[in-house]
mmCIF file of C-alpha atoms and ligand atoms in Angstrom:
data_model
loop_
_atom_site.group_PDB
_atom_site.id
_atom_site.type_symbol
_atom_site.label_atom_id
_atom_site.label_comp_id
_atom_site.label_asym_id
_atom_site.label_seq_id
_atom_site.Cartn_x
_atom_site.Cartn_y
_atom_site.Cartn_z
ATOM 1 C CA MET B 1 -17.247 17.332 -140.819
ATOM 2 C CA ASN B 2 -18.250 16.130 -137.361
ATOM 3 C CA LYS B 3 -21.939 15.946 -136.615
ATOM 4 C CA LYS B 4 -23.445 18.340 -134.082
ATOM 5 C CA ARG B 5 -23.715 16.922 -130.579
ATOM 6 C CA VAL B 6 -26.930 16.714 -128.578
ATOM 7 C CA TYR B 7 -27.308 16.152 -124.821
ATOM 8 C CA SER B 8 -30.304 15.768 -122.562
ATOM 9 C CA GLY B 9 -31.014 14.101 -119.240
ATOM 10 C CA ILE B 10 -33.865 13.081 -116.998
ATOM 11 C CA ARG B 11 -33.712 12.611 -113.244
ATOM 12 C CA ALA B 12 -34.378 9.199 -111.725
ATOM 13 C CA THR B 13 -37.106 10.456 -109.411
ATOM 14 C CA GLY B 14 -39.849 8.141 -110.701
ATOM 15 C CA ARG B 15 -41.221 6.673 -113.874
ATOM 16 C CA LEU B 16 -41.478 8.859 -116.977
ATOM 17 C CA HIS B 17 -44.722 10.752 -117.476
ATOM 18 C CA LEU B 18 -46.408 12.490 -120.394
ATOM 19 C CA GLY B 19 -44.573 15.755 -119.612
ATOM 20 C CA ASN B 20 -41.165 14.103 -119.894
ATOM 21 C CA TYR B 21 -42.320 12.298 -123.019
ATOM 22 C CA PHE B 22 -43.601 15.328 -124.927
ATOM 23 C CA GLY B 23 -41.136 17.869 -123.549
ATOM 24 C CA ALA B 24 -37.917 15.857 -123.706
ATOM 25 C CA VAL B 25 -38.163 12.339 -125.158
ATOM 26 C CA LYS B 26 -39.991 13.372 -128.360
ATOM 27 C CA GLY B 27 -37.175 15.857 -128.998
ATOM 28 C CA MET B 28 -34.580 13.137 -128.384
ATOM 29 C CA LEU B 29 -36.361 10.851 -130.857
ATOM 30 C CA ALA B 30 -36.422 13.591 -133.474
ATOM 31 C CA LEU B 31 -32.707 14.270 -133.123
ATOM 32 C CA GLN B 32 -31.198 10.791 -132.800
ATOM 33 C CA ASP B 33 -31.295 10.193 -136.565
ATOM 34 C CA LYS B 34 -29.340 13.314 -137.457
ATOM 35 C CA TYR B 35 -26.856 14.061 -134.687
ATOM 36 C CA ASP B 36 -24.383 12.576 -132.239
ATOM 37 C CA CYS B 37 -26.583 12.176 -129.191
ATOM 38 C CA ILE B 38 -26.006 11.467 -125.525
ATOM 39 C CA PHE B 39 -29.155 10.889 -123.478
ATOM 40 C CA SER B 40 -28.602 10.543 -119.788
ATOM 41 C CA VAL B 41 -30.193 9.433 -116.566
ATOM 42 C CA VAL B 42 -28.934 12.211 -114.352
ATOM 43 C CA ASP B 43 -28.614 10.404 -111.023
ATOM 44 C CA SER B 44 -26.245 12.992 -109.506
ATOM 45 C CA HIS B 45 -29.014 15.562 -109.959
ATOM 46 C CA THR B 46 -31.541 13.145 -108.463
ATOM 47 C CA ILE B 47 -29.917 13.184 -105.022
ATOM 48 C CA THR B 48 -30.403 16.934 -104.505
ATOM 49 C CA VAL B 49 -33.919 16.236 -103.217
ATOM 50 C CA PRO B 50 -34.855 13.641 -100.554
ATOM 51 C CA TYR B 51 -34.390 10.123 -101.985
ATOM 52 C CA ASP B 52 -33.835 6.500 -100.967
ATOM 53 C CA PRO B 53 -30.284 5.218 -101.655
ATOM 54 C CA LYS B 54 -31.604 1.637 -101.595
ATOM 55 C CA THR B 55 -33.865 2.157 -104.583
ATOM 56 C CA LEU B 56 -31.887 4.716 -106.594
ATOM 57 C CA LYS B 57 -30.103 2.143 -108.760
ATOM 58 C CA GLN B 58 -33.386 0.516 -109.716
ATOM 59 C CA SER B 59 -34.933 3.915 -110.489
ATOM 60 C CA VAL B 60 -32.025 4.658 -112.825
ATOM 61 C CA ARG B 61 -32.589 1.331 -114.548
ATOM 62 C CA GLU B 62 -36.296 2.107 -114.969
ATOM 63 C CA ILE B 63 -35.504 5.310 -116.852
ATOM 64 C CA ILE B 64 -33.065 3.489 -119.144
ATOM 65 C CA LEU B 65 -35.833 0.951 -119.867
ATOM 66 C CA ASP B 66 -38.275 3.798 -120.504
ATOM 67 C CA TYR B 67 -35.800 5.410 -122.910
ATOM 68 C CA LEU B 68 -35.381 2.159 -124.836
ATOM 69 C CA ALA B 69 -39.118 1.492 -124.883
ATOM 70 C CA ALA B 70 -39.794 5.014 -126.137
ATOM 71 C CA GLY B 71 -37.634 4.227 -129.162
ATOM 72 C CA LEU B 72 -34.217 5.642 -128.296
ATOM 73 C CA ASP B 73 -31.992 3.390 -130.326
ATOM 74 C CA PRO B 74 -28.549 2.506 -128.943
ATOM 75 C CA LYS B 75 -27.306 2.132 -132.512
ATOM 76 C CA LYS B 76 -28.043 5.814 -133.044
ATOM 77 C CA CYS B 77 -27.431 7.386 -129.633
ATOM 78 C CA ASN B 78 -25.514 6.861 -126.401
ATOM 79 C CA LEU B 79 -27.439 6.180 -123.216
ATOM 80 C CA GLU B 80 -25.524 7.533 -120.265
ATOM 81 C CA ILE B 81 -25.751 7.128 -116.514
ATOM 82 C CA GLN B 82 -24.382 10.444 -115.295
ATOM 83 C CA SER B 83 -22.528 9.240 -112.179
ATOM 84 C CA LYS B 84 -20.663 6.621 -114.234
ATOM 85 C CA VAL B 85 -18.906 9.462 -116.056
ATOM 86 C CA PRO B 86 -17.111 11.235 -113.185
ATOM 87 C CA GLN B 87 -15.887 13.974 -115.519
ATOM 88 C CA HIS B 88 -19.310 15.621 -115.067
ATOM 89 C CA THR B 89 -18.592 16.515 -111.451
ATOM 90 C CA GLU B 90 -14.984 17.423 -112.181
ATOM 91 C CA LEU B 91 -16.026 19.880 -114.892
ATOM 92 C CA ALA B 92 -18.862 21.226 -112.726
ATOM 93 C CA TYR B 93 -16.399 22.111 -109.986
ATOM 94 C CA LEU B 94 -14.072 23.861 -112.421
ATOM 95 C CA LEU B 95 -16.967 25.815 -113.952
ATOM 96 C CA SER B 96 -18.291 26.782 -110.503
ATOM 97 C CA THR B 97 -15.112 28.779 -109.925
ATOM 98 C CA ILE B 98 -16.055 31.217 -112.704
ATOM 99 C CA TYR B 99 -19.754 31.742 -111.906
ATOM 100 C CA PRO B 100 -21.357 34.036 -109.302
ATOM 101 C CA VAL B 101 -23.348 32.555 -106.408
ATOM 102 C CA SER B 102 -25.829 35.464 -106.492
ATOM 103 C CA ARG B 103 -26.979 34.537 -109.996
ATOM 104 C CA LEU B 104 -27.715 30.964 -108.866
ATOM 105 C CA GLU B 105 -29.697 32.136 -105.837
ATOM 106 C CA ASP B 106 -31.983 34.129 -108.140
ATOM 107 C CA LEU B 107 -33.023 31.234 -110.378
ATOM 108 C CA PRO B 108 -36.746 30.345 -110.284
ATOM 109 C CA THR B 109 -36.071 26.591 -110.130
ATOM 110 C CA TYR B 110 -33.915 27.015 -107.012
ATOM 111 C CA LYS B 111 -36.584 29.129 -105.343
ATOM 112 C CA GLU B 112 -39.259 26.563 -106.216
ATOM 113 C CA LYS B 113 -37.256 23.662 -104.816
ATOM 114 C CA LYS B 114 -36.494 25.636 -101.645
ATOM 115 C CA ALA B 115 -40.209 26.176 -101.132
ATOM 116 C CA GLN B 116 -40.972 22.516 -101.908
ATOM 117 C CA TYR B 117 -38.316 21.071 -99.546
ATOM 118 C CA PRO B 118 -37.714 23.723 -96.857
ATOM 119 C CA LYS B 119 -35.851 21.186 -94.683
ATOM 120 C CA TYR B 120 -33.580 20.018 -97.506
ATOM 121 C CA ILE B 121 -31.952 23.165 -98.857
ATOM 122 C CA ASN B 122 -28.507 21.923 -99.784
ATOM 123 C CA MET B 123 -25.490 23.088 -101.780
ATOM 124 C CA GLY B 124 -26.258 20.565 -104.525
ATOM 125 C CA LEU B 125 -29.587 22.254 -105.160
ATOM 126 C CA LEU B 126 -27.918 25.619 -105.632
ATOM 127 C CA TYR B 127 -25.190 24.005 -107.709
ATOM 128 C CA TYR B 128 -27.700 22.173 -109.937
ATOM 129 C CA PRO B 129 -27.476 24.566 -112.938
ATOM 130 C CA VAL B 130 -23.653 24.468 -112.831
ATOM 131 C CA LEU B 131 -23.676 20.670 -112.931
ATOM 132 C CA MET B 132 -26.253 20.836 -115.721
ATOM 133 C CA ALA B 133 -23.999 23.225 -117.647
ATOM 134 C CA ALA B 134 -21.138 20.777 -117.132
ATOM 135 C CA ASP B 135 -23.360 17.894 -118.346
ATOM 136 C CA VAL B 136 -23.912 19.544 -121.692
ATOM 137 C CA LEU B 137 -20.574 21.328 -122.135
ATOM 138 C CA LEU B 138 -18.642 18.152 -121.299
ATOM 139 C CA TYR B 139 -19.756 16.829 -124.685
ATOM 140 C CA LYS B 140 -19.640 20.251 -126.366
ATOM 141 C CA ALA B 141 -23.289 19.693 -127.216
ATOM 142 C CA GLU B 142 -25.061 22.406 -129.197
ATOM 143 C CA LEU B 143 -28.657 21.238 -128.920
ATOM 144 C CA VAL B 144 -30.550 20.295 -125.756
ATOM 145 C CA PRO B 145 -34.030 18.767 -126.120
ATOM 146 C CA VAL B 146 -35.733 19.751 -122.838
ATOM 147 C CA GLY B 147 -39.008 21.330 -121.735
ATOM 148 C CA ILE B 148 -39.557 25.071 -121.444
ATOM 149 C CA ASP B 149 -39.042 24.896 -117.652
ATOM 150 C CA GLN B 150 -35.335 24.363 -118.342
ATOM 151 C CA GLU B 151 -34.823 27.620 -120.282
ATOM 152 C CA PRO B 152 -33.301 29.515 -117.315
ATOM 153 C CA HIS B 153 -30.763 26.703 -116.943
ATOM 154 C CA LEU B 154 -29.891 26.936 -120.641
ATOM 155 C CA GLU B 155 -29.222 30.639 -120.131
ATOM 156 C CA VAL B 156 -26.813 29.839 -117.273
ATOM 157 C CA MET B 157 -25.104 27.293 -119.506
ATOM 158 C CA ARG B 158 -24.547 29.877 -122.242
ATOM 159 C CA GLU B 159 -23.264 32.443 -119.744
ATOM 160 C CA ILE B 160 -20.791 29.906 -118.374
ATOM 161 C CA ALA B 161 -19.650 28.909 -121.874
ATOM 162 C CA ARG B 162 -19.109 32.582 -122.839
ATOM 163 C CA LYS B 163 -17.236 33.348 -119.640
ATOM 164 C CA PHE B 164 -15.014 30.280 -119.974
ATOM 165 C CA ASN B 165 -14.265 31.059 -123.616
ATOM 166 C CA SER B 166 -13.354 34.658 -122.800
ATOM 167 C CA MET B 167 -11.110 33.669 -119.885
ATOM 168 C CA PHE B 168 -9.383 30.595 -121.301
ATOM 169 C CA GLY B 169 -9.895 30.719 -125.076
ATOM 170 C CA GLN B 170 -12.619 29.363 -127.389
ATOM 171 C CA THR B 171 -13.640 25.937 -126.066
ATOM 172 C CA PHE B 172 -17.392 25.535 -125.729
ATOM 173 C CA PRO B 173 -20.352 26.178 -128.038
ATOM 174 C CA GLU B 174 -23.352 28.075 -126.639
ATOM 175 C CA PRO B 175 -26.065 25.387 -126.408
ATOM 176 C CA GLN B 176 -29.626 26.064 -127.546
ATOM 177 C CA ARG B 177 -32.814 24.401 -126.405
ATOM 178 C CA PHE B 178 -34.449 22.132 -128.976
ATOM 179 C CA LYS B 179 -38.146 22.902 -128.730
ATOM 180 C CA THR B 180 -40.883 20.314 -129.127
ATOM 181 C CA GLU B 181 -44.596 20.967 -129.635
ATOM 182 C CA GLY B 182 -45.285 19.730 -126.119
ATOM 183 C CA ASP B 183 -42.621 21.645 -124.275
ATOM 184 C CA TYR B 184 -45.077 22.509 -121.502
ATOM 185 C CA VAL B 185 -47.457 19.706 -120.586
ATOM 186 C CA PRO B 186 -49.921 20.979 -117.995
ATOM 187 C CA SER B 187 -50.629 19.348 -114.663
ATOM 188 C CA LEU B 188 -53.781 17.308 -114.085
ATOM 189 C CA ALA B 189 -53.993 18.910 -110.685
ATOM 190 C CA GLY B 190 -54.628 22.347 -112.232
ATOM 191 C CA GLY B 191 -52.036 25.107 -111.905
ATOM 192 C CA ARG B 192 -48.450 24.201 -112.671
ATOM 193 C CA LYS B 193 -46.724 21.753 -115.003
ATOM 194 C CA MET B 194 -47.091 17.989 -114.933
ATOM 195 C CA SER B 195 -44.283 16.744 -112.678
ATOM 196 C CA LYS B 196 -43.125 13.488 -111.111
ATOM 197 C CA SER B 197 -42.835 15.177 -107.773
ATOM 198 C CA ILE B 198 -46.417 16.536 -107.702
ATOM 199 C CA GLU B 199 -48.896 13.795 -106.808
ATOM 200 C CA GLY B 200 -52.049 13.787 -108.942
ATOM 201 C CA SER B 201 -50.394 15.895 -111.638
ATOM 202 C CA PHE B 202 -49.155 13.204 -113.998
ATOM 203 C CA ILE B 203 -49.872 10.178 -116.173
ATOM 204 C CA ASN B 204 -47.023 7.681 -116.341
ATOM 205 C CA LEU B 205 -46.043 6.080 -119.627
ATOM 206 C CA ASN B 206 -46.670 2.648 -118.092
ATOM 207 C CA ASP B 207 -50.173 3.415 -116.805
ATOM 208 C CA ASP B 208 -52.834 0.952 -117.967
ATOM 209 C CA LEU B 209 -56.227 1.992 -119.292
ATOM 210 C CA GLU B 210 -57.913 1.936 -115.881
ATOM 211 C CA THR B 211 -55.169 3.977 -114.218
ATOM 212 C CA ILE B 212 -55.257 6.552 -117.014
ATOM 213 C CA ARG B 213 -59.035 6.761 -116.606
ATOM 214 C CA LYS B 214 -58.715 7.188 -112.835
ATOM 215 C CA ARG B 215 -56.080 9.893 -113.142
ATOM 216 C CA ILE B 216 -57.967 11.833 -115.816
ATOM 217 C CA ALA B 217 -61.164 11.514 -113.767
ATOM 218 C CA GLY B 218 -59.315 13.298 -110.960
ATOM 219 C CA ALA B 219 -58.527 16.338 -113.123
ATOM 220 C CA SER B 220 -60.408 19.386 -111.935
ATOM 221 C CA THR B 221 -63.135 21.003 -114.075
ATOM 222 C CA ASP B 222 -65.963 23.472 -113.477
ATOM 223 C CA SER B 223 -69.766 23.228 -113.467
ATOM 224 C CA GLY B 224 -69.883 23.319 -117.267
ATOM 225 C CA GLN B 225 -72.438 26.080 -116.960
ATOM 226 C CA ILE B 226 -70.152 29.072 -117.332
ATOM 227 C CA GLY B 227 -70.235 29.492 -121.096
ATOM 228 C CA GLY B 228 -68.281 32.005 -123.148
ATOM 229 C CA GLU B 229 -64.638 31.599 -124.018
ATOM 230 C CA VAL B 230 -62.720 28.541 -122.787
ATOM 231 C CA PRO B 231 -60.507 29.668 -119.872
ATOM 232 C CA LYS B 232 -56.775 30.145 -120.509
ATOM 233 C CA GLU B 233 -55.641 28.764 -117.161
ATOM 234 C CA GLY B 234 -56.683 26.137 -114.623
ATOM 235 C CA GLY B 235 -58.108 22.617 -114.845
ATOM 236 C CA VAL B 236 -60.447 23.104 -117.827
ATOM 237 C CA ALA B 237 -57.770 24.965 -119.814
ATOM 238 C CA ASN B 238 -55.373 22.089 -119.131
ATOM 239 C CA LEU B 239 -57.800 19.490 -120.472
ATOM 240 C CA PHE B 240 -58.193 21.514 -123.665
ATOM 241 C CA LYS B 241 -54.397 21.819 -123.928
ATOM 242 C CA LEU B 242 -54.147 18.037 -123.713
ATOM 243 C CA LEU B 243 -56.687 17.654 -126.552
ATOM 244 C CA LYS B 244 -54.430 19.888 -128.680
ATOM 245 C CA LEU B 245 -51.319 17.960 -127.698
ATOM 246 C CA PHE B 246 -52.880 14.717 -128.879
ATOM 247 C CA LYS B 247 -53.911 16.434 -132.110
ATOM 248 C CA LEU B 248 -57.604 15.900 -131.421
ATOM 249 C CA ASN B 249 -58.495 19.023 -133.372
ATOM 250 C CA ASN B 250 -62.037 18.070 -134.390
ATOM 251 C CA GLU B 251 -62.832 17.066 -130.830
ATOM 252 C CA PHE B 252 -61.238 20.292 -129.578
ATOM 253 C CA ASN B 253 -63.540 22.352 -131.799
ATOM 254 C CA LYS B 254 -66.597 20.369 -130.768
ATOM 255 C CA PHE B 255 -65.910 20.673 -127.030
ATOM 256 C CA GLU B 256 -65.014 24.333 -127.429
ATOM 257 C CA GLN B 257 -68.420 24.940 -128.953
ATOM 258 C CA ASP B 258 -70.065 22.863 -126.208
ATOM 259 C CA TYR B 259 -68.267 24.959 -123.607
ATOM 260 C CA GLU B 260 -69.379 28.228 -125.157
ATOM 261 C CA THR B 261 -73.003 27.060 -125.238
ATOM 262 C CA LYS B 262 -72.893 25.505 -121.737
ATOM 263 C CA LYS B 263 -73.483 22.022 -123.135
ATOM 264 C CA ILE B 264 -70.104 20.562 -122.307
ATOM 265 C CA ARG B 265 -69.993 17.128 -120.691
ATOM 266 C CA TYR B 266 -66.606 16.658 -119.088
ATOM 267 C CA THR B 267 -67.008 12.891 -118.738
ATOM 268 C CA GLU B 268 -67.257 12.724 -122.526
ATOM 269 C CA LEU B 269 -64.222 14.968 -123.058
ATOM 270 C CA LYS B 270 -62.220 13.004 -120.520
ATOM 271 C CA GLU B 271 -63.020 9.655 -122.137
ATOM 272 C CA VAL B 272 -61.836 10.982 -125.520
ATOM 273 C CA LEU B 273 -58.555 11.910 -123.859
ATOM 274 C CA VAL B 274 -58.260 8.578 -122.041
ATOM 275 C CA GLN B 275 -58.579 6.645 -125.308
ATOM 276 C CA ALA B 276 -56.063 8.867 -127.140
ATOM 277 C CA ILE B 277 -53.491 8.604 -124.333
ATOM 278 C CA TYR B 278 -53.902 4.845 -124.093
ATOM 279 C CA LYS B 279 -53.474 4.461 -127.861
ATOM 280 C CA GLU B 280 -50.284 6.541 -127.816
ATOM 281 C CA LEU B 281 -48.820 4.553 -124.908
ATOM 282 C CA GLN B 282 -49.625 1.016 -125.994
ATOM 283 C CA PRO B 283 -46.663 0.480 -128.358
ATOM 284 C CA PHE B 284 -44.358 1.922 -125.691
ATOM 285 C CA GLN B 285 -45.671 -0.535 -123.105
ATOM 286 C CA GLU B 286 -45.286 -3.520 -125.420
ATOM 287 C CA ARG B 287 -41.685 -2.620 -126.296
ATOM 288 C CA ARG B 288 -40.867 -2.099 -122.638
ATOM 289 C CA LYS B 289 -41.891 -5.658 -121.751
ATOM 290 C CA LYS B 290 -39.366 -7.007 -124.260
ATOM 291 C CA PHE B 291 -36.501 -5.015 -122.724
ATOM 292 C CA GLU B 292 -37.570 -5.925 -119.183
ATOM 293 C CA GLU B 293 -37.217 -9.584 -120.135
ATOM 294 C CA ASP B 294 -33.689 -9.209 -121.542
ATOM 295 C CA SER B 295 -31.526 -7.742 -118.814
ATOM 296 C CA LYS B 296 -28.289 -8.921 -120.473
ATOM 297 C CA LEU B 297 -29.116 -6.908 -123.579
ATOM 298 C CA VAL B 298 -29.799 -3.827 -121.451
ATOM 299 C CA ASP B 299 -26.525 -4.310 -119.500
ATOM 300 C CA ASP B 300 -24.601 -4.601 -122.772
ATOM 301 C CA ILE B 301 -26.199 -1.417 -124.096
ATOM 302 C CA ILE B 302 -25.339 0.494 -120.908
ATOM 303 C CA ASN B 303 -21.728 -0.749 -120.844
ATOM 304 C CA ALA B 304 -21.031 -0.028 -124.513
ATOM 305 C CA SER B 305 -22.516 3.467 -124.224
ATOM 306 C CA ASN B 306 -20.584 4.145 -121.044
ATOM 307 C CA ARG B 307 -17.260 3.341 -122.719
ATOM 308 C CA LYS B 308 -17.970 5.787 -125.539
ATOM 309 C CA CYS B 309 -19.158 8.515 -123.177
ATOM 310 C CA LEU B 310 -16.044 8.195 -120.992
ATOM 311 C CA GLN B 311 -13.874 8.613 -124.069
ATOM 312 C CA MET B 312 -15.685 11.712 -125.314
ATOM 313 C CA ALA B 313 -15.764 13.211 -121.827
ATOM 314 C CA GLU B 314 -12.058 12.683 -121.228
ATOM 315 C CA GLU B 315 -11.227 14.352 -124.528
ATOM 316 C CA THR B 316 -12.940 17.567 -123.398
ATOM 317 C CA MET B 317 -11.464 17.353 -119.903
ATOM 318 C CA ARG B 318 -7.907 17.078 -121.205
ATOM 319 C CA GLU B 319 -8.456 20.302 -123.125
ATOM 320 C CA VAL B 320 -10.117 22.058 -120.156
ATOM 321 C CA ARG B 321 -7.436 21.028 -117.647
ATOM 322 C CA GLU B 322 -4.727 22.223 -119.999
ATOM 323 C CA LYS B 323 -6.442 25.568 -120.647
ATOM 324 C CA MET B 324 -6.966 26.153 -116.923
ATOM 325 C CA GLY B 325 -3.368 25.255 -116.085
ATOM 326 C CA LEU B 326 -4.325 22.070 -114.273
ATOM 327 C CA ASP B 327 -2.718 19.539 -116.610
HETATM 328 P P1 ADP A 401 -39.890 16.175 -113.351
HETATM 329 O O1 ADP A 401 -40.202 17.637 -113.272
HETATM 330 O O2 ADP A 401 -41.093 15.369 -113.696
HETATM 331 O O3 ADP A 401 -39.158 15.636 -112.164
HETATM 332 P P2 ADP A 401 -37.378 16.303 -114.707
HETATM 333 O O4 ADP A 401 -37.059 17.506 -113.892
HETATM 334 O O5 ADP A 401 -36.579 15.076 -114.484
HETATM 335 O O6 ADP A 401 -38.929 15.965 -114.587
HETATM 336 O O7 ADP A 401 -37.315 16.727 -116.235
HETATM 337 C C1 ADP A 401 -36.921 15.861 -117.270
HETATM 338 C C2 ADP A 401 -37.250 16.452 -118.606
HETATM 339 O O8 ADP A 401 -38.646 16.477 -118.815
HETATM 340 C C3 ADP A 401 -36.779 17.912 -118.782
HETATM 341 O O9 ADP A 401 -36.368 18.093 -120.102
HETATM 342 C C4 ADP A 401 -38.014 18.700 -118.522
HETATM 343 O O10 ADP A 401 -37.985 19.958 -119.178
HETATM 344 C C5 ADP A 401 -39.071 17.798 -119.129
HETATM 345 N N1 ADP A 401 -40.372 18.021 -118.501
HETATM 346 C C6 ADP A 401 -40.708 17.734 -117.230
HETATM 347 N N2 ADP A 401 -41.996 18.055 -116.991
HETATM 348 C C7 ADP A 401 -42.473 18.572 -118.164
HETATM 349 C C8 ADP A 401 -43.751 19.086 -118.565
HETATM 350 N N3 ADP A 401 -44.767 19.120 -117.730
HETATM 351 N N4 ADP A 401 -43.874 19.531 -119.842
HETATM 352 C C9 ADP A 401 -42.849 19.483 -120.715
HETATM 353 N N5 ADP A 401 -41.629 19.006 -120.393
HETATM 354 C C10 ADP A 401 -41.431 18.561 -119.135
#
């Protein structure tokens, strides 16, 4: 029997951060041993927000290097660059003909991006979930390791798969999100999730000890004199969530008690976090150096993966074109 397929992608909008790592990459690592995996740098999604064409290629390369350094193993999974498999956009167009515009306009991610880039509201932004559905369905993937913020997009994907199957015959599975423990890593800037596009919100996987310390120092706290239960939202809550994420349970309990009794010292809590983050990232940073120094190896990995992805993608497209009467 064929193994289940898995697909996930990350945009090339900057270097990977702890949110991407816990929400997506940890899931990828957990699945690569068991399933047929395709992990992508989704550059066609990247260009829906303002970007620099001169640096895009390098940004794509950086994510591939981050993937390899994080432990994605090209012997176990395929590393894809989305635009190098043109079947993604072909399938997205075909799927867009069976999906209502009104549903796309209602999606929270679209509304957020509209608010973030009011001068850059483009068709690609609206179309994003359709292309994402095509990304996953192109490989008939059943599992998608992504953060909780992507759940509305997974719902669109399943709706599209159901609609296609009912109109043209059983073709696509209904993909499910693969959940990780860290599927919502909070922002260091308080409020929303850690994100590449929100300055001051993130820690990059390549940050050195001093940078980590500086970024954590910038995280908002309170006077430490409030006492009572630890808040559920905001800067302090986020620091406690990070302690949990790094499995610092004893420290969590200690600082929780300190908070309740108004004895908490945030500099102490922050330093505990800094050390834990640095320890987690060190092996990643060492592996990355090795890949950075061997660009031929990285090129070979990309080319071999690309050949396999093109083959798998074309297999699905032949079936889709035939079912839609376009063969
Ligand atoms: P960003 O929001 O930083 O630009 P992407 O949109 O490229 O990141 O998302 C890439 C992957 O990382 C997705 O699977 C997304 O769900 C996950 N992800 C991004 N931010 C977080 C976060 N703060 N917590 C958990 N997962 C996240």
